[in-house]
Amino acid sequence: MVIAMMTWVGTMIFSFLLGTFLCYKVEKSGVKRWGATGKLFKYK
Amino acid sequence: MIWYVIVFCFYIIFLIWANVKSLKTAESVDDYTTGGHRMGLLLGIGTTAATWVSVASVVGVPGYLYSSGVAAVIGWVAGWCFGGALIPIVAYKIRRPEKPARTFPEYIRHRFEPFQKKSTLQAIVGILMFIGYLLLVNIQVTGFGIVFSSITGIDYKLAIFGFLLFILITSVGGFWSVAATDTLNTILITVGVLLASGVIWSLTGGLGNIVETLATTTAPTIEGGPPLEEGILLSPLGTFGLGALFSIFISNSLGTPSSPHWVTRMLAPKNVKVAILQIMGTILVLIFIMGPLIIIGLGAKVLIPSIPAGKTTDYIIPLVIQEYTPPIVGGITLVAICAAAISTANSMLLHCATSLYYDVYLNISSKRISDRKFKNWLRLSILGIAAVAVVLAINPPWFLAMGFVYIYGGFGAAFFLVVILGLYWKRMNRAGAYAGITIGAVVYVVAKAMGFTVPFVIAVAASLIGVLIAVYSTKKAPLEAYEPYFKAEISDSTRRVLNDVRNSSHEESQDRSKIG
């Protein structure tokens, strides 16, 4: 049971890490049309 | 019964209101197919979560948890979550163009056949999508029919024809109607499964008792069937075995980011970052839906050791609701299951009709039509396809959750490489796309028919070999094909080509101010 639940939790953690990295890449690009606002999780 | 009627009446009133509002909002083809590429974050999370949670999740997954134990968490819950985690990789690139594609097959055309007057590739993808989504809508109809007829006593066939009305109400308004009703559906699903799991938790005495039962029970899944091996329901592999569980996980995970409806969903948000945040938010919301479903599926084994003979594991939720939940909780849970079926079916019905009418018919006939005509014909297509899906559901052919695995596996086998390589590899070209889609789809069907345990892996491996041979033995892709996905500013020639593709099938109306 622990292995199954940890697999799920692991995929969620992976999702947040990957999403954060991609948001960082958007910010680094500086392209406003892609959603760059100057702050990592801020959006317009 | 009165509670069921009251809750349902409120639900239907909202569906009609949302649809009428959407009919006024959706004016252009862009509005109708992708919400005009201006979807905000909250509405985006609402619609993504509701589409994600289908009847296969709410009915099928508890069924597999009941029969196979915690392994179903790895196969479906973690599999879908991992697949969802990969969706932002697609979103990061596909939402970059100033004027993105309206449909998944149109993206394929943009990327691989931008100069063709009639795109064969777009039509092939449209046909594959039509087949896949027709079957997926069929699964939703079947799930709805099983639950509704079991709980209310209404005849199964009558229930599925009643469902036709629900999906038509929510689909004819296009994307905005689907999104608005989906957001309410997400709330309903969350409340419904939380309440039901609370009741199961209380009746079983909590997680300790559930785990203790799972560790010791040998009660067969179906009455009169073979007894289970003691402790197998707590084993990470459950009753599946390593190969089968790996195949389920990989089909659900890698099939997700390349499934056309998820790719299309990533075209709807107003920008790249909103698309990424939308998926992260959805995964958070899903904790409050998948967690309770796990409790319901595993807890059901404590309450009902074996399912009556003649029923499948898809009946476990209706059985639990009927026998153990108070009427008000039962009514809300029933609406939650219906909401899950409706929210997934309406979205897939829209994709199914759009692919057939827009990507196949309009593309091949090269007809130019107005936005108004487009919407009217698309509504007619939705009506026809929904009717076919309901007729096919009269004799349901498969288990709900496993049906999803087959189709997601098929989508993944056909489209995974084309989507990912198309977005991240400039060299990927038209010949590679033809090879990838054809080999992936054919090998998956053949491997499945021959009974291989991991048809998805075999199909993707064969597809990759075909893609590499095709790409390196033909010319590089032209700049106009890949530039919008790699650069912020595109050349004039690329801009011209993209506009030609967008305007090839209908007369584009003037840009409209922001709505919603």
XYZ file of C-alpha atoms in Angstrom:
560
model
C 0.000 0.000 0.000
C 2.829 2.361 0.929
C 4.588 1.712 -2.399
C 1.382 2.409 -4.362
C 0.620 5.631 -2.495
C 4.237 6.807 -2.720
C 4.146 6.234 -6.492
C 1.173 8.579 -6.715
C 2.763 11.172 -4.422
C 5.994 10.887 -6.447
C 4.186 11.661 -9.710
C 2.567 14.699 -8.080
C 5.908 16.014 -6.845
C 7.372 15.457 -10.313
C 4.462 17.412 -11.791
C 5.049 20.445 -9.547
C 8.798 20.413 -10.139
C 8.388 20.179 -13.912
C 5.668 22.850 -13.953
C 7.829 25.181 -11.869
C 10.796 24.627 -14.178
C 8.695 25.438 -17.250
C 7.274 28.577 -15.569
C 10.897 29.578 -14.880
C 11.709 29.041 -18.565
C 8.777 31.273 -19.563
C 10.032 33.976 -17.182
C 13.569 33.604 -18.477
C 12.345 34.074 -22.061
C 10.845 37.441 -21.068
C 8.157 37.052 -23.754
C 5.003 38.723 -22.405
C 2.776 36.966 -24.933
C 3.840 33.639 -23.433
C 2.923 34.848 -19.940
C 6.184 36.325 -18.565
C 5.247 38.751 -15.765
C 8.464 39.094 -13.763
C 7.332 36.696 -11.034
C 7.488 32.910 -11.245
C 3.852 32.008 -10.501
C 2.180 35.320 -11.314
C 0.046 35.245 -14.428
C -2.022 37.667 -16.463
C -36.119 9.371 -4.415
C -37.324 12.945 -3.836
C -33.741 14.022 -3.045
C -32.505 12.576 -6.331
C -35.180 14.547 -8.228
C -34.510 17.853 -6.395
C -30.737 17.706 -6.859
C -31.153 16.702 -10.486
C -33.607 19.537 -11.236
C -31.131 22.152 -9.962
C -28.412 20.527 -11.991
C -30.438 20.540 -15.222
C -31.457 24.197 -14.740
C -27.785 25.168 -14.450
C -26.834 23.174 -17.535
C -29.500 24.920 -19.612
C -28.503 28.363 -18.294
C -24.808 27.761 -19.053
C -25.632 26.573 -22.532
C -27.849 29.563 -23.362
C -25.132 31.915 -22.107
C -22.531 30.113 -24.148
C -24.629 30.241 -27.305
C -24.480 34.039 -27.030
C -20.761 34.032 -26.235
C -19.431 31.640 -28.876
C -19.500 33.444 -32.179
C -16.362 32.474 -34.082
C -14.873 29.104 -34.963
C -12.089 29.801 -32.452
C -14.672 30.439 -29.717
C -16.468 27.238 -30.553
C -13.447 24.923 -30.686
C -10.940 26.338 -28.184
C -12.751 29.171 -26.399
C -10.970 31.743 -28.535
C -7.564 30.924 -26.941
C -8.404 33.203 -23.973
C -9.312 30.788 -21.166
C -8.397 32.070 -17.676
C -6.782 29.991 -14.932
C -9.750 29.197 -12.656
C -12.134 28.230 -15.436
C -9.252 26.292 -16.979
C -8.685 24.278 -13.794
C -12.433 23.642 -13.500
C -12.817 22.323 -17.005
C -9.547 20.357 -16.982
C -10.358 18.607 -13.696
C -13.872 17.712 -14.821
C -12.685 16.361 -18.155
C -9.948 14.415 -16.405
C -12.370 12.775 -13.982
C -14.514 10.644 -16.203
C -16.829 7.801 -15.460
C -13.804 5.517 -15.868
C -12.277 7.274 -12.843
C -15.368 7.494 -10.658
C -16.853 4.084 -11.460
C -14.109 2.046 -13.157
C -11.160 2.804 -10.859
C -12.997 1.948 -7.595
C -14.022 -1.233 -9.401
C -10.396 -2.159 -10.065
C -9.363 -1.123 -6.533
C -12.040 -3.488 -5.284
C -10.950 -6.422 -7.456
C -7.180 -5.888 -7.769
C -6.297 -3.857 -4.687
C -3.827 -0.997 -4.329
C -2.124 -1.865 -7.633
C -4.924 0.113 -9.302
C -3.495 3.225 -7.615
C -0.252 2.689 -9.548
C -1.948 1.737 -12.819
C -4.594 4.417 -13.052
C -4.276 7.133 -10.365
C -0.463 7.471 -10.566
C -0.472 6.648 -14.301
C -2.878 9.462 -15.137
C -1.092 11.809 -12.716
C 2.272 11.136 -14.355
C 0.679 11.637 -17.775
C -0.816 14.893 -16.521
C 2.594 15.969 -15.287
C 3.868 15.609 -18.848
C 1.101 17.753 -20.395
C 2.929 21.056 -19.595
C 5.794 19.823 -21.805
C 3.303 19.993 -24.677
C 1.713 23.225 -23.421
C 5.082 24.981 -23.182
C 5.512 24.747 -26.948
C 2.116 24.353 -28.567
C 0.616 27.522 -27.046
C 3.519 29.676 -28.273
C 2.168 30.832 -31.674
C 0.264 34.110 -31.675
C -2.569 32.389 -33.514
C -2.425 28.737 -32.470
C -4.168 25.885 -34.242
C -7.834 25.400 -33.441
C -7.763 21.621 -33.309
C -5.205 18.887 -32.787
C -5.255 17.748 -36.451
C -4.843 21.386 -37.500
C -1.679 21.565 -35.374
C -0.435 18.474 -37.209
C -1.132 20.286 -40.481
C 0.609 23.480 -39.310
C 3.642 21.532 -38.254
C 3.970 18.953 -41.042
C 1.956 19.997 -44.092
C 1.778 23.801 -44.022
C 1.886 24.153 -47.791
C -0.734 21.549 -48.721
C -4.080 22.867 -50.000
C -5.744 19.686 -48.717
C -3.936 17.999 -45.866
C -4.113 14.202 -45.951
C -2.334 14.026 -42.619
C -4.944 16.288 -40.992
C -7.691 14.041 -42.375
C -5.994 10.818 -41.164
C -5.566 12.253 -37.672
C -9.178 13.500 -37.764
C -10.446 10.009 -38.623
C -8.349 8.340 -35.890
C -9.653 10.916 -33.405
C -13.218 10.359 -34.520
C -12.955 6.603 -33.890
C -11.215 7.019 -30.509
C -13.575 9.674 -29.170
C -16.677 7.886 -30.372
C -15.580 4.926 -28.229
C -14.698 7.180 -25.295
C -18.112 8.886 -25.428
C -19.595 5.403 -25.600
C -17.777 4.497 -22.356
C -19.241 7.557 -20.609
C -22.728 6.674 -21.797
C -22.314 3.098 -20.575
C -21.051 4.209 -17.168
C -23.909 6.636 -16.757
C -26.409 3.948 -17.749
C -25.022 1.392 -15.268
C -25.050 3.799 -12.335
C -28.317 5.550 -13.064
C -30.291 2.394 -13.784
C -28.851 0.515 -10.782
C -29.642 3.273 -8.308
C -32.970 4.575 -9.561
C -34.346 1.338 -10.978
C -34.972 3.025 -14.344
C -34.313 0.738 -17.310
C -30.691 0.888 -18.549
C -31.712 1.649 -22.141
C -34.016 4.454 -21.037
C -31.214 5.870 -18.870
C -28.689 6.008 -21.714
C -31.151 7.736 -24.035
C -31.843 10.220 -21.208
C -28.093 10.839 -21.041
C -28.209 11.859 -24.692
C -30.207 14.927 -23.651
C -27.632 15.906 -21.007
C -24.664 15.773 -23.340
C -26.527 17.579 -26.090
C -27.522 20.401 -23.712
C -23.895 20.905 -22.741
C -22.260 20.324 -26.124
C -24.224 22.418 -28.598
C -22.966 25.653 -27.023
C -19.393 24.717 -27.879
C -16.287 25.149 -25.750
C -17.611 27.883 -23.419
C -20.655 25.810 -22.533
C -18.452 22.782 -21.900
C -16.062 24.839 -19.753
C -18.776 26.526 -17.675
C -20.667 23.327 -16.938
C -17.399 21.491 -16.306
C -16.456 23.911 -13.539
C -19.713 23.207 -11.712
C -19.219 19.512 -12.428
C -15.802 19.604 -10.732
C -17.387 21.043 -7.577
C -20.176 18.459 -7.678
C -17.765 15.561 -8.238
C -15.527 16.698 -5.365
C -18.420 17.135 -2.937
C -20.034 13.859 -4.033
C -16.960 11.644 -3.658
C -15.906 13.351 -0.400
C -19.332 12.690 1.139
C -19.441 9.100 -0.101
C -15.927 8.378 1.146
C -16.843 9.923 4.530
C -19.728 7.487 4.818
C -17.507 4.524 3.814
C -14.803 5.634 6.244
C -17.317 5.790 9.077
C -19.004 2.477 8.227
C -15.728 0.555 7.887
C -14.183 2.043 11.029
C -11.348 3.845 9.219
C -8.204 3.051 7.293
C -6.845 0.585 9.892
C -9.834 -1.700 9.485
C -9.771 -1.404 5.685
C -6.092 -2.390 5.531
C -6.645 -5.242 7.978
C -9.461 -6.641 5.835
C -7.457 -6.294 2.622
C -4.535 -8.115 4.242
C -6.587 -11.132 5.246
C -9.552 -11.417 2.885
C -9.793 -14.277 0.406
C -13.384 -13.531 -0.624
C -13.766 -13.868 -4.397
C -14.444 -10.678 -6.369
C -17.623 -12.153 -7.849
C -19.753 -14.577 -5.843
C -18.932 -18.146 -6.863
C -15.585 -17.101 -8.411
C -12.107 -18.301 -7.375
C -10.956 -17.101 -3.928
C -8.298 -14.384 -3.799
C -4.792 -15.091 -2.576
C -4.407 -13.733 0.966
C -2.727 -10.319 1.035
C -2.783 -9.865 -2.751
C -4.983 -6.769 -2.495
C -2.199 -4.947 -0.637
C 0.542 -6.086 -3.009
C 1.888 -3.332 -5.354
C 1.307 -5.652 -8.333
C -2.118 -6.833 -7.136
C -3.777 -9.365 -9.400
C -2.178 -7.864 -12.523
C 1.440 -9.078 -12.607
C 4.395 -6.825 -13.446
C 3.998 -6.796 -17.242
C 0.286 -6.020 -17.244
C 0.578 -3.314 -14.575
C 3.505 -1.694 -16.399
C 1.477 -1.728 -19.616
C -1.522 -0.078 -17.904
C 0.707 2.569 -16.260
C 2.582 3.390 -19.448
C -0.581 3.533 -21.606
C -2.312 5.831 -19.121
C 0.738 8.032 -18.614
C 2.339 8.405 -22.045
C -1.057 8.252 -23.739
C -2.253 11.300 -21.794
C 0.020 14.135 -23.059
C -0.434 12.994 -26.661
C -4.180 12.436 -26.453
C -5.737 14.962 -28.814
C -8.199 16.354 -26.286
C -5.383 17.251 -23.882
C -3.332 18.816 -26.643
C -6.397 20.832 -27.709
C -6.996 21.864 -24.088
C -3.520 23.387 -24.082
C -4.535 25.580 -27.022
C -7.373 27.164 -25.017
C -5.542 29.050 -22.196
C -4.667 32.696 -22.785
C -0.918 32.029 -22.676
C 1.784 29.412 -22.050
C 2.111 30.098 -18.330
C -1.622 29.856 -17.679
C -1.600 26.505 -19.502
C 1.187 25.175 -17.244
C -0.398 26.518 -14.043
C -3.731 25.069 -15.136
C -2.303 21.546 -15.041
C -0.519 22.110 -11.721
C -3.773 23.421 -10.202
C -5.729 20.504 -11.601
C -3.360 17.978 -10.051
C -3.932 19.658 -6.677
C -7.714 19.514 -7.117
C -7.501 15.852 -8.092
C -6.073 14.932 -4.675
C -9.546 15.682 -3.269
C -11.205 13.474 -5.867
C -8.796 10.554 -6.289
C -8.121 10.234 -2.524
C -11.804 9.662 -1.699
C -12.167 7.298 -4.678
C -9.339 5.149 -3.271
C -11.122 4.993 0.088
C -14.409 4.091 -1.610
C -12.886 1.361 -3.799
C -10.851 -0.288 -1.035
C -13.489 0.272 1.667
C -16.112 -1.398 -0.505
C -14.268 -4.714 -0.046
C -14.968 -4.473 3.699
C -18.658 -3.727 3.225
C -19.372 -6.026 0.271
C -16.879 -8.935 0.255
C -18.133 -10.262 -3.110
C -20.234 -8.758 -5.900
C -23.419 -10.682 -6.745
C -22.982 -13.089 -9.674
C -23.899 -11.608 -13.047
C -22.524 -8.133 -12.220
C -19.101 -6.688 -13.075
C -16.815 -4.637 -10.823
C -18.220 -1.518 -12.505
C -21.308 -2.094 -10.330
C -19.483 -1.726 -7.012
C -20.190 2.013 -6.646
C -23.930 1.684 -7.358
C -24.094 -1.246 -4.915
C -22.382 0.721 -2.148
C -24.559 3.798 -2.733
C -27.742 1.729 -2.776
C -27.047 -0.295 0.328
C -24.964 1.924 2.589
C -25.317 5.664 1.981
C -28.141 7.897 3.305
C -30.506 9.106 0.489
C -29.180 12.682 0.410
C -25.554 11.497 0.133
C -26.623 8.897 -2.426
C -28.408 11.594 -4.452
C -25.387 13.912 -4.441
C -23.008 11.057 -5.280
C -25.271 9.999 -8.136
C -25.209 13.544 -9.507
C -21.417 13.573 -9.068
C -21.066 10.415 -11.173
C -23.418 11.833 -13.796
C -21.394 15.062 -13.751
C -18.200 13.067 -14.346
C -19.775 11.254 -17.283
C -21.324 14.412 -18.760
C -18.235 16.589 -18.366
C -16.002 14.100 -20.136
C -18.560 13.076 -22.736
C -19.420 16.641 -23.798
C -15.780 17.561 -24.238
C -15.016 14.422 -26.213
C -18.158 14.762 -28.279
C -17.050 18.242 -29.262
C -13.625 16.896 -30.307
C -15.219 13.979 -32.132
C -17.590 16.190 -34.154
C -14.959 18.852 -34.812
C -12.447 16.313 -36.094
C -14.998 14.762 -38.436
C -16.531 17.973 -39.758
C -13.672 20.470 -39.617
C -10.554 18.333 -40.010
C -11.905 15.723 -42.397
C -14.882 17.095 -44.320
C -14.005 20.793 -44.656
C -10.328 19.999 -45.182
C -10.936 17.487 -47.983
C -13.806 19.340 -49.656
C -11.919 22.671 -49.448
C -15.267 24.400 -48.898
C -15.214 27.890 -47.441
C -18.051 28.500 -45.035
C -19.087 31.225 -42.590
C -18.764 30.961 -38.802
C -22.535 30.666 -38.525
C -22.738 27.763 -40.955
C -19.783 26.103 -39.238
C -21.539 26.160 -35.876
C -24.837 24.879 -37.275
C -23.229 21.963 -39.095
C -21.062 21.151 -36.110
C -24.136 21.028 -33.876
C -25.788 18.620 -36.288
C -22.637 16.463 -36.279
C -22.669 16.453 -32.460
C -26.305 15.319 -32.491
C -25.603 12.489 -34.944
C -22.457 11.246 -33.208
C -24.057 11.367 -29.739
C -26.942 9.272 -31.049
C -24.515 6.701 -32.493
C -22.550 6.551 -29.206
C -25.771 5.900 -27.285
C -26.938 3.186 -29.689
C -23.521 1.482 -29.381
C -23.867 1.556 -25.578
C -26.978 -0.656 -25.643
C -24.668 -3.668 -25.410
C -21.540 -2.357 -23.630
C -18.462 -4.217 -24.878
C -15.891 -3.653 -22.109
C -14.962 -2.697 -18.579
C -14.979 1.066 -18.207
C -11.487 1.718 -16.863
C -9.859 -0.817 -19.176
C -11.608 0.696 -22.215
C -9.831 3.959 -21.398
C -6.489 2.147 -21.214
C -6.960 0.685 -24.718
C -7.869 4.006 -26.324
C -5.269 6.064 -24.464
C -2.731 3.428 -25.465
C -3.838 3.726 -29.094
C -3.647 7.525 -29.037
C -0.237 7.379 -27.399
C 1.072 4.835 -29.892
C -0.103 6.898 -32.861
C 0.586 10.445 -31.656
C 3.187 10.466 -28.859
C 6.254 10.779 -31.073
C 4.570 13.096 -33.554
C 3.534 15.508 -30.804
C 6.742 15.472 -28.763
C 9.229 15.339 -31.640
C 7.179 17.854 -33.628
C 7.433 20.338 -30.779
C 11.039 19.718 -29.728
C 12.939 18.548 -32.820
C 13.240 20.945 -35.774
C 14.356 18.115 -38.061
C 11.051 16.216 -37.574
C 9.248 16.389 -40.912
C 6.232 15.312 -42.917
C 7.569 11.858 -43.812
C 8.399 11.240 -40.149
C 4.855 12.195 -39.151
C 3.275 9.814 -41.679
C 5.596 7.005 -40.561
C 5.063 7.683 -36.847
C 1.275 7.820 -36.973
C 0.776 4.904 -39.358
C 3.284 2.508 -37.812
C 2.288 3.434 -34.239
C -1.437 2.905 -34.837
C -1.105 -0.295 -36.876
C 1.500 -1.963 -34.638
C -0.534 -1.130 -31.509
C -3.677 -2.770 -32.920
C -1.730 -5.830 -34.160
C 0.228 -6.223 -30.890
C -2.987 -5.895 -28.898
C -4.767 -8.438 -31.107
C -1.841 -10.873 -30.759
C -2.096 -10.636 -26.986
C 1.266 -8.993 -26.191
C 1.476 -7.691 -22.609
C 3.047 -4.363 -23.540
C 1.542 -3.384 -26.913
C 2.150 0.308 -26.258
C 5.903 -0.118 -25.788
C 6.186 -2.309 -28.900
C 4.178 0.182 -30.980
C 6.157 3.242 -29.845
C 9.482 1.442 -30.389
C 8.454 0.401 -33.931
C 7.118 3.901 -34.562
C 10.409 5.481 -33.402
C 12.439 3.323 -35.773
C 10.075 4.236 -38.634
C 10.265 7.950 -37.776
C 14.074 8.012 -37.671
C 14.396 6.182 -40.997
C 11.792 8.441 -42.649
C 13.230 11.693 -41.258
C 16.867 10.972 -42.151
C 16.048 9.682 -45.636
C 14.032 12.780 -46.601
C 14.508 16.567 -46.645
C 14.538 18.683 -43.480
C 11.275 20.350 -42.424
C 10.829 23.868 -43.895
C 11.287 26.882 -41.619
C 7.590 27.746 -41.881
C 6.665 24.399 -40.319
C 8.622 24.609 -37.074
C 9.376 28.318 -36.546
C 6.194 29.201 -34.550
C 7.052 26.540 -31.945
C 10.694 27.527 -31.524
C 10.811 31.323 -31.844
C 8.918 34.204 -30.269
C 9.007 36.280 -33.446
C 8.313 34.565 -36.742
C 9.252 35.498 -40.290
C 6.763 37.049 -42.734
C 6.646 33.901 -44.832
C 5.714 31.793 -41.789
C 3.033 34.314 -40.800
C 1.584 34.170 -44.309
C 1.536 30.372 -44.367
C -0.157 30.134 -40.947
C -2.842 32.603 -42.009
C -3.456 30.632 -45.198
C -3.954 27.423 -43.209
C -6.334 29.129 -40.773
C -8.402 30.706 -43.511
C -8.486 27.743 -45.856
C -11.774 26.359 -44.615
C -13.848 29.247 -43.363
C -14.285 33.000 -43.560
C -12.642 34.269 -40.390
C -14.659 36.889 -38.545
C -13.123 40.007 -37.049
C -11.297 39.669 -33.773
C -13.572 40.247 -30.842
C -12.948 41.858 -27.514
C -12.298 39.753 -24.444
C -15.119 37.686 -23.038
C -15.279 35.635 -19.864
